[in-house]
XYZ file of C-alpha atoms in Angstrom:
567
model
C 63.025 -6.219 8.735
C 60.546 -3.478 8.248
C 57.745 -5.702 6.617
C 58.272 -8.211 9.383
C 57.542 -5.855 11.917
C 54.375 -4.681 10.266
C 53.521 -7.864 9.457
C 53.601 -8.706 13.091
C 51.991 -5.373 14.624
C 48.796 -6.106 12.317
C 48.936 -9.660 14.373
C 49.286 -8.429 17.105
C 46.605 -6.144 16.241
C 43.994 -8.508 15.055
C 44.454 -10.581 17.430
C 43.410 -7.983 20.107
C 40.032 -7.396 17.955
C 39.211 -10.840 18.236
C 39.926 -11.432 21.981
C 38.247 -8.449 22.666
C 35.007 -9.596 20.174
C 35.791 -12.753 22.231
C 35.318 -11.203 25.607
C 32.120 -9.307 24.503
C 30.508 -12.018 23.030
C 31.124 -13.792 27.026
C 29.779 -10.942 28.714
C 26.422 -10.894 26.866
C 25.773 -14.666 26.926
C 26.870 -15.219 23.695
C 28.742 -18.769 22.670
C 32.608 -17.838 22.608
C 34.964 -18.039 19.657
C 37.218 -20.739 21.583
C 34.969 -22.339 23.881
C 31.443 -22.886 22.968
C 28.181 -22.208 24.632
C 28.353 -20.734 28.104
C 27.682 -22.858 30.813
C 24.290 -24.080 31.631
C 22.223 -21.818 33.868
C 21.574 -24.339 36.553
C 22.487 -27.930 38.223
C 19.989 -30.778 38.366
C 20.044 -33.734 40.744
C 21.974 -36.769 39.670
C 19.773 -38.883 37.282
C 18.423 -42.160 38.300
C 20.798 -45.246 38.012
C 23.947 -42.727 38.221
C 26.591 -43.943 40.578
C 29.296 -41.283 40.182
C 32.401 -41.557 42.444
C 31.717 -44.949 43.871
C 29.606 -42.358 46.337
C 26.105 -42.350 47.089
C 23.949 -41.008 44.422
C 19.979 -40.613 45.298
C 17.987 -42.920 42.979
C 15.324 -40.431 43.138
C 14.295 -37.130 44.983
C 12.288 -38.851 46.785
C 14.309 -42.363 48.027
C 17.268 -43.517 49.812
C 19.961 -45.389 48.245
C 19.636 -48.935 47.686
C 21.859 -51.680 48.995
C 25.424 -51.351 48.028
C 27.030 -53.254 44.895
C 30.393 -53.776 43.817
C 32.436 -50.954 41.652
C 34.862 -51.209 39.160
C 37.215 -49.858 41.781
C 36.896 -52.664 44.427
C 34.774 -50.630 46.353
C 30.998 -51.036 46.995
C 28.425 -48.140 46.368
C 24.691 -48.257 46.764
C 23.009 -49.113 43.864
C 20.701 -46.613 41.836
C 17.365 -47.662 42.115
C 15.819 -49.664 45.084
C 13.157 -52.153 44.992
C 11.044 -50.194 46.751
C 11.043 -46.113 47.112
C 10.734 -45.125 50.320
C 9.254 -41.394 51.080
C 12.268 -38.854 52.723
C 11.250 -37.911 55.931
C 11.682 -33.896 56.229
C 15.341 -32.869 57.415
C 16.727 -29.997 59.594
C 18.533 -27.279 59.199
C 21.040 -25.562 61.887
C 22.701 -22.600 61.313
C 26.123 -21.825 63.424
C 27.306 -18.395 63.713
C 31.110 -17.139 64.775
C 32.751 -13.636 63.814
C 33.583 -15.423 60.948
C 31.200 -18.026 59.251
C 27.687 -18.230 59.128
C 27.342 -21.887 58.467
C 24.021 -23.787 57.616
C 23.828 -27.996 58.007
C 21.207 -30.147 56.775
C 20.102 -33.054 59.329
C 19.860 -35.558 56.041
C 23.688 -37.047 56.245
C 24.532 -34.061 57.893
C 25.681 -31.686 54.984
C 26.949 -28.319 54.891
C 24.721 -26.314 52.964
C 25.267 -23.044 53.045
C 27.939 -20.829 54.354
C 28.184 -16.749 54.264
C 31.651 -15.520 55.163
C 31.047 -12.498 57.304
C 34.225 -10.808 56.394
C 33.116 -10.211 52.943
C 30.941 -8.263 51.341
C 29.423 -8.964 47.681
C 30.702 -7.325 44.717
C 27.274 -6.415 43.001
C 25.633 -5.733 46.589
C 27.767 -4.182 49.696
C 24.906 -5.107 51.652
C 25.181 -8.283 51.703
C 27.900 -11.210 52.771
C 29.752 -13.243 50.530
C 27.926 -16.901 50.269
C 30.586 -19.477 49.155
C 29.042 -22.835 49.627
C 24.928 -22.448 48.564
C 21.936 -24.932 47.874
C 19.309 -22.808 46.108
C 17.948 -22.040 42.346
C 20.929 -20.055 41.497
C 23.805 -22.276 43.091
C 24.674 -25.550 44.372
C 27.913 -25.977 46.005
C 28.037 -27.796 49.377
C 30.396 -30.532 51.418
C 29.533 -33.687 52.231
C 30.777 -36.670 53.872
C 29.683 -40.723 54.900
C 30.435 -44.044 54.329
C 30.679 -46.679 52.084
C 31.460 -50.198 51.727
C 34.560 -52.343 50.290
C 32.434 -55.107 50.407
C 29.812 -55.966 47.963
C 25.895 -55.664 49.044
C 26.515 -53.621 52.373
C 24.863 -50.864 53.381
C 25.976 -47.661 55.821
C 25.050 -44.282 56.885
C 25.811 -41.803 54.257
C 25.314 -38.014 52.790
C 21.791 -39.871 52.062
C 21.022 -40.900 55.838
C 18.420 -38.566 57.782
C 20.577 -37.666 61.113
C 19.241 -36.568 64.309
C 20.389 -33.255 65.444
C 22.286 -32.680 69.002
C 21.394 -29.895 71.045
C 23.401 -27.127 72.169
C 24.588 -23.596 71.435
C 24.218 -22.256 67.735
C 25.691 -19.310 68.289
C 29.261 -17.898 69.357
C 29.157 -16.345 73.055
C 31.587 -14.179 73.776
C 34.308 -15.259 75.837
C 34.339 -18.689 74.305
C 36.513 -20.094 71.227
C 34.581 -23.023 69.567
C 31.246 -23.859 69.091
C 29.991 -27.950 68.246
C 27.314 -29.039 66.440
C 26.595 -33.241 66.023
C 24.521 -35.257 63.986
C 24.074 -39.146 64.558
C 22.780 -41.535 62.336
C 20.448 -44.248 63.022
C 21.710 -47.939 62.788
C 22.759 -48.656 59.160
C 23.581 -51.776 57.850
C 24.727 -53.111 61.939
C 26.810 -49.440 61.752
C 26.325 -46.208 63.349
C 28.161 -42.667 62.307
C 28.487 -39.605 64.431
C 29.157 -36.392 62.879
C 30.718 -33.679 65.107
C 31.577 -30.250 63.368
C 33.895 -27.865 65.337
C 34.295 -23.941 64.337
C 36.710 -22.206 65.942
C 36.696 -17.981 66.622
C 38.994 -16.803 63.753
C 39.174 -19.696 61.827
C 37.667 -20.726 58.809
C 38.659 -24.189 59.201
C 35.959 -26.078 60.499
C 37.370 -29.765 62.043
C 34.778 -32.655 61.340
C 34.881 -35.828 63.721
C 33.560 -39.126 62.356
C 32.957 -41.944 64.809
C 32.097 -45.343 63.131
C 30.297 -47.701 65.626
C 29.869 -51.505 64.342
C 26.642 -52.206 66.084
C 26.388 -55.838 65.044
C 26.868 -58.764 67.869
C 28.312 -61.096 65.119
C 29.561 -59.463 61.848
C 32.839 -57.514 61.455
C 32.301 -54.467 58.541
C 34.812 -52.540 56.647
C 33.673 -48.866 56.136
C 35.916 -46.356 53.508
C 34.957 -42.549 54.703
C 34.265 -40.337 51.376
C 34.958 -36.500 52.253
C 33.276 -34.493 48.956
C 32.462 -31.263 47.606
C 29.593 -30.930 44.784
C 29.045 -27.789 42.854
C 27.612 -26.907 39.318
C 29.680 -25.835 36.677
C 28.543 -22.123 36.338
C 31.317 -19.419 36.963
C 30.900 -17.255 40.262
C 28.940 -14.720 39.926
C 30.276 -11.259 39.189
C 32.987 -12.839 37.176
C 34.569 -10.554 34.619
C 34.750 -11.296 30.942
C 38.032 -9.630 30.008
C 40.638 -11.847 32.019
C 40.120 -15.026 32.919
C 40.256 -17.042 36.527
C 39.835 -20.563 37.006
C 36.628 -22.106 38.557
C 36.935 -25.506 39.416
C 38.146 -29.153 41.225
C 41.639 -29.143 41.945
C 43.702 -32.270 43.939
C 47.105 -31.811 45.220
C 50.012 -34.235 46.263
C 53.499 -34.483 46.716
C 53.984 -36.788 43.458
C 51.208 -34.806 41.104
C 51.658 -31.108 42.739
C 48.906 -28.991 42.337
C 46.646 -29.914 39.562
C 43.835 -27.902 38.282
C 40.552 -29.879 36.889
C 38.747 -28.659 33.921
C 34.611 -29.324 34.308
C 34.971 -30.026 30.718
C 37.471 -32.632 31.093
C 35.227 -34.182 33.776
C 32.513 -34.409 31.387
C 34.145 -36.226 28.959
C 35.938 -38.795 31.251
C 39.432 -37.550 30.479
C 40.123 -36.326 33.981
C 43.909 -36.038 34.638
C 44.940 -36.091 37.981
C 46.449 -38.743 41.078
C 44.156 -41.452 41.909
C 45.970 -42.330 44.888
C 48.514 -41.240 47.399
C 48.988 -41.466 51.258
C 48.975 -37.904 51.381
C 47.187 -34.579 49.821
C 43.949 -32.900 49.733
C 41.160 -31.853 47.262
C 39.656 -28.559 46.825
C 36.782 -26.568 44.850
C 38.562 -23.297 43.174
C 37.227 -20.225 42.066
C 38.775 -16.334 42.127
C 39.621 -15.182 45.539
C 38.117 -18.104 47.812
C 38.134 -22.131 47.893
C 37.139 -25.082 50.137
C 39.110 -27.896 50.687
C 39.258 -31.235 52.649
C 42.397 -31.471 54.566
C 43.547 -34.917 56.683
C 46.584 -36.056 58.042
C 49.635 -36.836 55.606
C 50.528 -40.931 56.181
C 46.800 -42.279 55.764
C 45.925 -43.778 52.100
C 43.364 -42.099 49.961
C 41.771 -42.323 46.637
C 40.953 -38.962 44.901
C 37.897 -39.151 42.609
C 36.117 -36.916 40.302
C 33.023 -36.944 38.740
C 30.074 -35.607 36.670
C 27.185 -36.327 39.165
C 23.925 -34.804 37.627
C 23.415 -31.876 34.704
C 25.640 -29.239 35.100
C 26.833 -30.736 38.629
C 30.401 -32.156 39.403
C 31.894 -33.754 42.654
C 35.996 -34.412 43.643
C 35.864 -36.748 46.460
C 38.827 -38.142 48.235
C 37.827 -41.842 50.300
C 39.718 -43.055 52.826
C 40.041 -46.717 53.989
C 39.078 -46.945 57.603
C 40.079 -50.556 58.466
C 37.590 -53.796 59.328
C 35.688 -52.834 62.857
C 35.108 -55.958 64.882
C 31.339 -56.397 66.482
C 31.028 -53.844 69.238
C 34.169 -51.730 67.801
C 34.309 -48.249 66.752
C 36.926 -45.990 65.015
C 37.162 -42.564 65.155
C 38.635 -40.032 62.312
C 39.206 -36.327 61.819
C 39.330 -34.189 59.110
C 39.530 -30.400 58.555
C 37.226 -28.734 56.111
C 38.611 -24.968 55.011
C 35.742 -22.729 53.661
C 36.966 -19.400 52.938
C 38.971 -16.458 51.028
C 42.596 -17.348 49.538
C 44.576 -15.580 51.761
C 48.128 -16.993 50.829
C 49.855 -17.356 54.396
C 46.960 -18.879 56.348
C 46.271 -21.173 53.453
C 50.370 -22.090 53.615
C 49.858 -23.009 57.489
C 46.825 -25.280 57.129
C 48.304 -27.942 54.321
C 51.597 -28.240 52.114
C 50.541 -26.768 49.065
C 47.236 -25.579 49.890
C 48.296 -22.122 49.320
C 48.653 -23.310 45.280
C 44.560 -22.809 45.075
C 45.633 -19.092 44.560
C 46.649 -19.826 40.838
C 49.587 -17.834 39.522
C 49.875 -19.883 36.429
C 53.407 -19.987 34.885
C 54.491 -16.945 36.426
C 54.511 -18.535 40.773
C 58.147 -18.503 40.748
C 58.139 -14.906 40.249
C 54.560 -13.817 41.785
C 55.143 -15.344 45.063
C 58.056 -13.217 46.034
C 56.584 -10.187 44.399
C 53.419 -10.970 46.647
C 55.598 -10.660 50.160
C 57.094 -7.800 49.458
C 53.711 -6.219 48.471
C 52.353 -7.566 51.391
C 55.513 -6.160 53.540
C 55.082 -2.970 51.993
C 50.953 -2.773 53.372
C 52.345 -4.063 56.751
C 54.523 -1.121 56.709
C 51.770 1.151 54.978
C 48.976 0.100 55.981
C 47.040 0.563 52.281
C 46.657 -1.818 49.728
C 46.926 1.235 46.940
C 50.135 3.171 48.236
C 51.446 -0.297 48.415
C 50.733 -1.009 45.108
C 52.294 1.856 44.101
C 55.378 2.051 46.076
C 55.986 -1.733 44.893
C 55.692 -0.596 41.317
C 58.268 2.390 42.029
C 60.922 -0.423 43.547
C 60.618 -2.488 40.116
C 61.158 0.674 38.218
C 64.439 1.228 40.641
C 65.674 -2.148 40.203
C 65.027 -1.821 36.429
C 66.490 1.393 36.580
C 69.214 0.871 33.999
C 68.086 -1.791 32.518
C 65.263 0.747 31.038
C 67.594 3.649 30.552
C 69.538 1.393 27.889
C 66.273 1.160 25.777
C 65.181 4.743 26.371
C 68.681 5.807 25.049
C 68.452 3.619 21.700
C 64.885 5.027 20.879
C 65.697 8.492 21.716
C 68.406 8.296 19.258
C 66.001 6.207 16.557
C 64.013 9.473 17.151
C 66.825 11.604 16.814
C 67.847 9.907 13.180
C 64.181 9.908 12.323
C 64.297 12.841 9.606
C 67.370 11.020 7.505
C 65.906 7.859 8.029
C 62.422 9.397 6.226
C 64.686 11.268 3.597
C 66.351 8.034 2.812
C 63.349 5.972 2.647
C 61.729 8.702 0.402
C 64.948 8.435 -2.138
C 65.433 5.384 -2.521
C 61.572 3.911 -2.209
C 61.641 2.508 -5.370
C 65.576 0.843 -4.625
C 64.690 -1.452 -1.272
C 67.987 -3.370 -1.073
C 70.044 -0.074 -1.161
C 67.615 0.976 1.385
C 68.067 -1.517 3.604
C 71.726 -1.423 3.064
C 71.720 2.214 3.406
C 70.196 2.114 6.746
C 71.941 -0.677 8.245
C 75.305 1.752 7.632
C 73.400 4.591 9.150
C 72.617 1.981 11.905
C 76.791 1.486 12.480
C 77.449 5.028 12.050
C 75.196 6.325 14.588
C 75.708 3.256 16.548
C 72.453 2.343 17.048
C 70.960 -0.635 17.948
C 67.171 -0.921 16.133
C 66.357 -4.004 18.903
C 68.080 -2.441 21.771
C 64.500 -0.691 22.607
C 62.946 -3.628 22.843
C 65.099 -6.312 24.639
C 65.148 -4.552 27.906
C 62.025 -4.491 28.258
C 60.762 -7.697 27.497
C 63.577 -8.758 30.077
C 60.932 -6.724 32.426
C 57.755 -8.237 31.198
C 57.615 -11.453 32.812
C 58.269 -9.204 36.002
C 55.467 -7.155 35.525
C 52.983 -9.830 34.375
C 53.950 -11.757 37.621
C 52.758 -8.492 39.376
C 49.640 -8.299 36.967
C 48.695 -11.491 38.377
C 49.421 -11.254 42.047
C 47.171 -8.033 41.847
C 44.427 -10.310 40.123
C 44.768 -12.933 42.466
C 44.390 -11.885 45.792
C 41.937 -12.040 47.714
C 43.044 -8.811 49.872
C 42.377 -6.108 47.593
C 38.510 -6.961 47.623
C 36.940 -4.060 49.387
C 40.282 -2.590 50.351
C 40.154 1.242 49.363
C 42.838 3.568 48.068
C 41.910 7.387 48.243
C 38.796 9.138 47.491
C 36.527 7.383 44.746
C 38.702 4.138 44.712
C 36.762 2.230 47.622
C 37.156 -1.329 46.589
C 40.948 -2.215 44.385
C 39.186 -5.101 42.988
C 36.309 -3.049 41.407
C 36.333 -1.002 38.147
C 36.990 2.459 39.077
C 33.160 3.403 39.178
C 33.968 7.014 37.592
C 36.603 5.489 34.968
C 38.944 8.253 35.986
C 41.917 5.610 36.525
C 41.583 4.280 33.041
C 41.094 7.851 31.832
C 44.056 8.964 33.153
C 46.010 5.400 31.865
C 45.056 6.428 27.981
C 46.087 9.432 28.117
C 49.489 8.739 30.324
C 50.008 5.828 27.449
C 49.479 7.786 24.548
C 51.570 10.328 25.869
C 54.367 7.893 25.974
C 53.349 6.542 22.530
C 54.176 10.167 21.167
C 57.571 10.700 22.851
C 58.355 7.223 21.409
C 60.109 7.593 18.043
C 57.705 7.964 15.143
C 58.376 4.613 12.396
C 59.099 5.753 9.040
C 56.723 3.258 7.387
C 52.969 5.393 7.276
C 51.073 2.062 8.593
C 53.810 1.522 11.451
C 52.989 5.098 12.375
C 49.435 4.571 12.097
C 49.128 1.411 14.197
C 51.417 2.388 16.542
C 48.719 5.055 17.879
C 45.966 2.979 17.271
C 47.404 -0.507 19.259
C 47.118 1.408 22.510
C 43.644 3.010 22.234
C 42.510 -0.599 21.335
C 44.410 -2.140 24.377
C 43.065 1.022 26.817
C 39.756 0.210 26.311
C 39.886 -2.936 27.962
C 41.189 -1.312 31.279
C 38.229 0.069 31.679
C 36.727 -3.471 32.463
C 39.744 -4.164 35.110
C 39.602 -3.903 38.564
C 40.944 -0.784 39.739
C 44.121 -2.168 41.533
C 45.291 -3.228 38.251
C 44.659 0.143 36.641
C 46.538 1.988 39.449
C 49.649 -0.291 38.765
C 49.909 0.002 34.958
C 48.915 3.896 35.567
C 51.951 4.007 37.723
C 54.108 1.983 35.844
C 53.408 4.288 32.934
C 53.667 7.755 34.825
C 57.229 6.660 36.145
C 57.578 5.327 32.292
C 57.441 8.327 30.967
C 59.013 10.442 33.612
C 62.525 8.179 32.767
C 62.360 8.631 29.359
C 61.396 12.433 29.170
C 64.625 12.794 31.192
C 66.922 10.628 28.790
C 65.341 12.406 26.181
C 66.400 16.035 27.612
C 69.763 14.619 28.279
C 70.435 13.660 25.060
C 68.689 16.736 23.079
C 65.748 15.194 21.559
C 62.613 16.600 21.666
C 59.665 16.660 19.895
């Protein structure tokens, strides 16, 4: 039993060094062990003759998109190149402003291009807003929306189209609620498409009307809306090295659940998720915010993802709109959410929408933990005392559950000096030894696991909590006392992570001391190794494992006096 245990503390052990190794080699640019080169420092236009998604492509910077032609899907796209390239004619851009969005739209197909969320200030520069979606050297993310054709060889308005721009009010005025910005589209294949985007005081839903108007006198069309959202593979900026969040497309419905979309997978063509549903949404993921295209559960839709350009990926959902008859028109609306992950307004918008904030494995148990933290702030009214008075419940409801395993190592400890006299004696005898110990074991009664098991009943508990602290999007910029002004940055003095060495390898010495010399030696050394990569995490997390650990120790110091062991 002995060697097994060393054999699998210097696992454990190596296995740290190369994570960590791992990690470094991420944060300095550096290819990593398990996944490569890092991602490519920019996103290029699609290339020429690329018709990703069945959705409008541009043949070239400088053209529109040729006549549609038939997909392997059964729907019609425009074709890559057209017979003749026609020069863009310069587009617009309007910027609305409410409390909560500043959002920027380009007049060609009537994109959004850019939108600052003015609830949230930058990691690297307090300054400055948060800018989700972005079209510029560093970034492109964006939404955009048209039509396209089931049938073979037609043409309509698209992402592509230059719009002209309504007037009106760009800016919030106080004592109103919404603000309206529209785009129409010049006659397109006999078809017409008006654009209207509503934001709303509060909200950082914006609702998009689309109103399809068959302009022909003699032909009947049949128009399938695409809703989309582009971005280039690169991670968001600020993103840490030592723990990782996911960045990227995501579809959800009530067959498939929420499923996450690797850009790598999407590279390759081996994309796993629904292709078709009458209900669901998409969304573009990253740590702490997300945008999504929500509609109305009952209509059909096909979800599609795609690699679009170098280093630039789409999810698209399209939507059948029915045959319009000459003089017709159809109207459809759609919500587009562009904002943090803040888990109860993301559950009120969409079944499942409040998924994007990725738990992993550990939902069943981070979701609950997540209310009652967020209880405990209503009640509180800061992030860090709730943090820590969440931490001190577990370590109530655990209560006994810990006591049992602080009990069987304070009596390991207390059997310590026989157990090293026997293992001196008989060193060179290691079945009596074993023997020998396992009757000291019975005598004693003392169970050599019954440290261990309950706490790793505890762990899935506390890595639930690990998680929910990672995850949300409220501790950004939310301060605890003094020096701690933002929970989701490091502690910018390193006191927290300081104080969490020491506090863990305080515990490490009242723990009992192994009687094998490497045992002893690793078991000082694991923790240092494991410490130092605190000093990377946000402090939120530091404050709960510092607290866990305080309380830790507090327990078993007291078991330990009860029972007469002492160092």
């Amino acid at each position: 039993m002995t060697d097994i245990r060393r054999t699998l503390l210097w696992v454990v052990f190596t296995m740290s060094l190369v994570l960590l190794w791992d990690a470094w080699n991420k944060h300095t640019g550096q290819p990593s062990i398990f996944g490569g080169a890092p991602p490519k420092p920019a996103a290029t236009a699609p290339a020429e003759g690329m018709v990703p998604n069945g959705v409008p492509a541009p043949a070239s910077s400088a053209s529109l998109p040729a006549p549609a032609a038939a997909t392997g899907t059964g729907a019609a796209s425009p074709a890559a190149a057209a017979s003749a390239a026609t020069p863009a004619a310069a587009s617009e851009q309007v910027t609305l402003t409410t409390d909560l969005l500043r959002a920027t739209f380009d007049s060609r197909g009537g994109d959004l291009v850019r939108v600052e969320l003015l609830q949230q200030r930058d990691q690297k520069d307090r300054s400055r807003h948060v800018v989700l979606f972005d079209r510029s050297a560093e970034r492109l993310y964006l939404a955009q929306t048209g039509l396209i054709s089931a049938r073979a060889g037609a043409a309509l308005p698209n992402h592509l189209t230059l719009m002209s721009v309504a007037p009106g009010e760009r800016e919030l005025a106080a004592g109103r609620d919404t603000l309206e910005l529209r785009f129409d589209s010049p006659d397109v294949g006999g078809s017409k498409l008006v654009k209207t985007y509503t934001l709303r005081r509060g909200e950082y839903t914006i609702d998009v009307r689309h109103e399809v108007v068959n302009t022909s006198t003699d032909a009947t069309i049949d128009p399938q809306l695409y809703l989309q959202l582009v971005r280039d593979g690169n991670p968001p900026p600020g993103e840490s090295s030592f723990y990782f969040t996911f960045t990227g497309p995501a579809v959800y419905t009530d067959a498939g659940k929420f499923q996450k979309i690797d850009f790598k997978d999407i590279a390759k063509g081996s994309a796993k998720h629904d292709r078709s549903a009458d209900n669901g949404w998409i969304a573009m993921v990253q740590h702490y915010f997300a945008s999504a295209w929500l509609v109305p559960q009952g209509q059909t839709r096909e979800f599609r993802s795609a690699k679009i350009g170098d280093n630039l990926y789409s999810i698209a959902m399209v939507l059948p709109l029915g045959e319009l008859a000459p003089g017709a028109s159809k109207v459809h609306e759609a919500t587009l959410f562009v904002g943090p992950q803040e888990e109860r307004r993301l559950a009120a918008l969409a079944p499942g929408l409040d998924l994007v904030k990725d738990y992993g494995w550990f939902t069943i148990l981070a979701k609950p933990l997540f209310w009652l933290l967020y209880e405990l702030h209503a009640l509180i009214g800061n992030w860090g005392w709730a943090i820590v008075a969440l931490v001190v419940l577990l370590k109530i409801a655990f209560y006994w559950l810990n006591a049992s395993a602080y009990r069987s190592m304070a009596k390991m400890k207390a059997i310590g000096p026989r157990m090293m006299e026997m293992r001196e004696r008989l060193k060179d005898k290691p079945q009596l030894l074993q023997q020998e110990m396992m009757k000291l074991y019975r005598e004693e009664k003392v169970n050599p696991l019954g440290g261990c098991l309950p706490i790793l009943v505890q762990m899935p508990f506390f890595i639930a909590l690990y998680w929910v602290l990672l995850s949300s999007v409220e501790m950004r910029n939310a301060p605890w006392i003094g020096w701690i002004t933002d929970l989701s940055s490091i502690d910018p003095y390193f006191i927290l992570p300081l104080l969490m060495t020491a506090s863990t390898l305080f515990q490490t010495w009242l723990n009992p001391t192994p009687p094998d010399p490497v045992q002893a030696k690793l078991m000082w050394i694991m923790p240092l190794v494991f410490s130092i990569m605190f000093f990377f995490f946000p402090a939120g997390l530091v404050l709960y494992w510092l607290t866990n650990n305080v309380l830790s120790i507090a327990q078993q110091w007291w078991i330990n006096r009860q029972l007469g062991v002492t160092k």
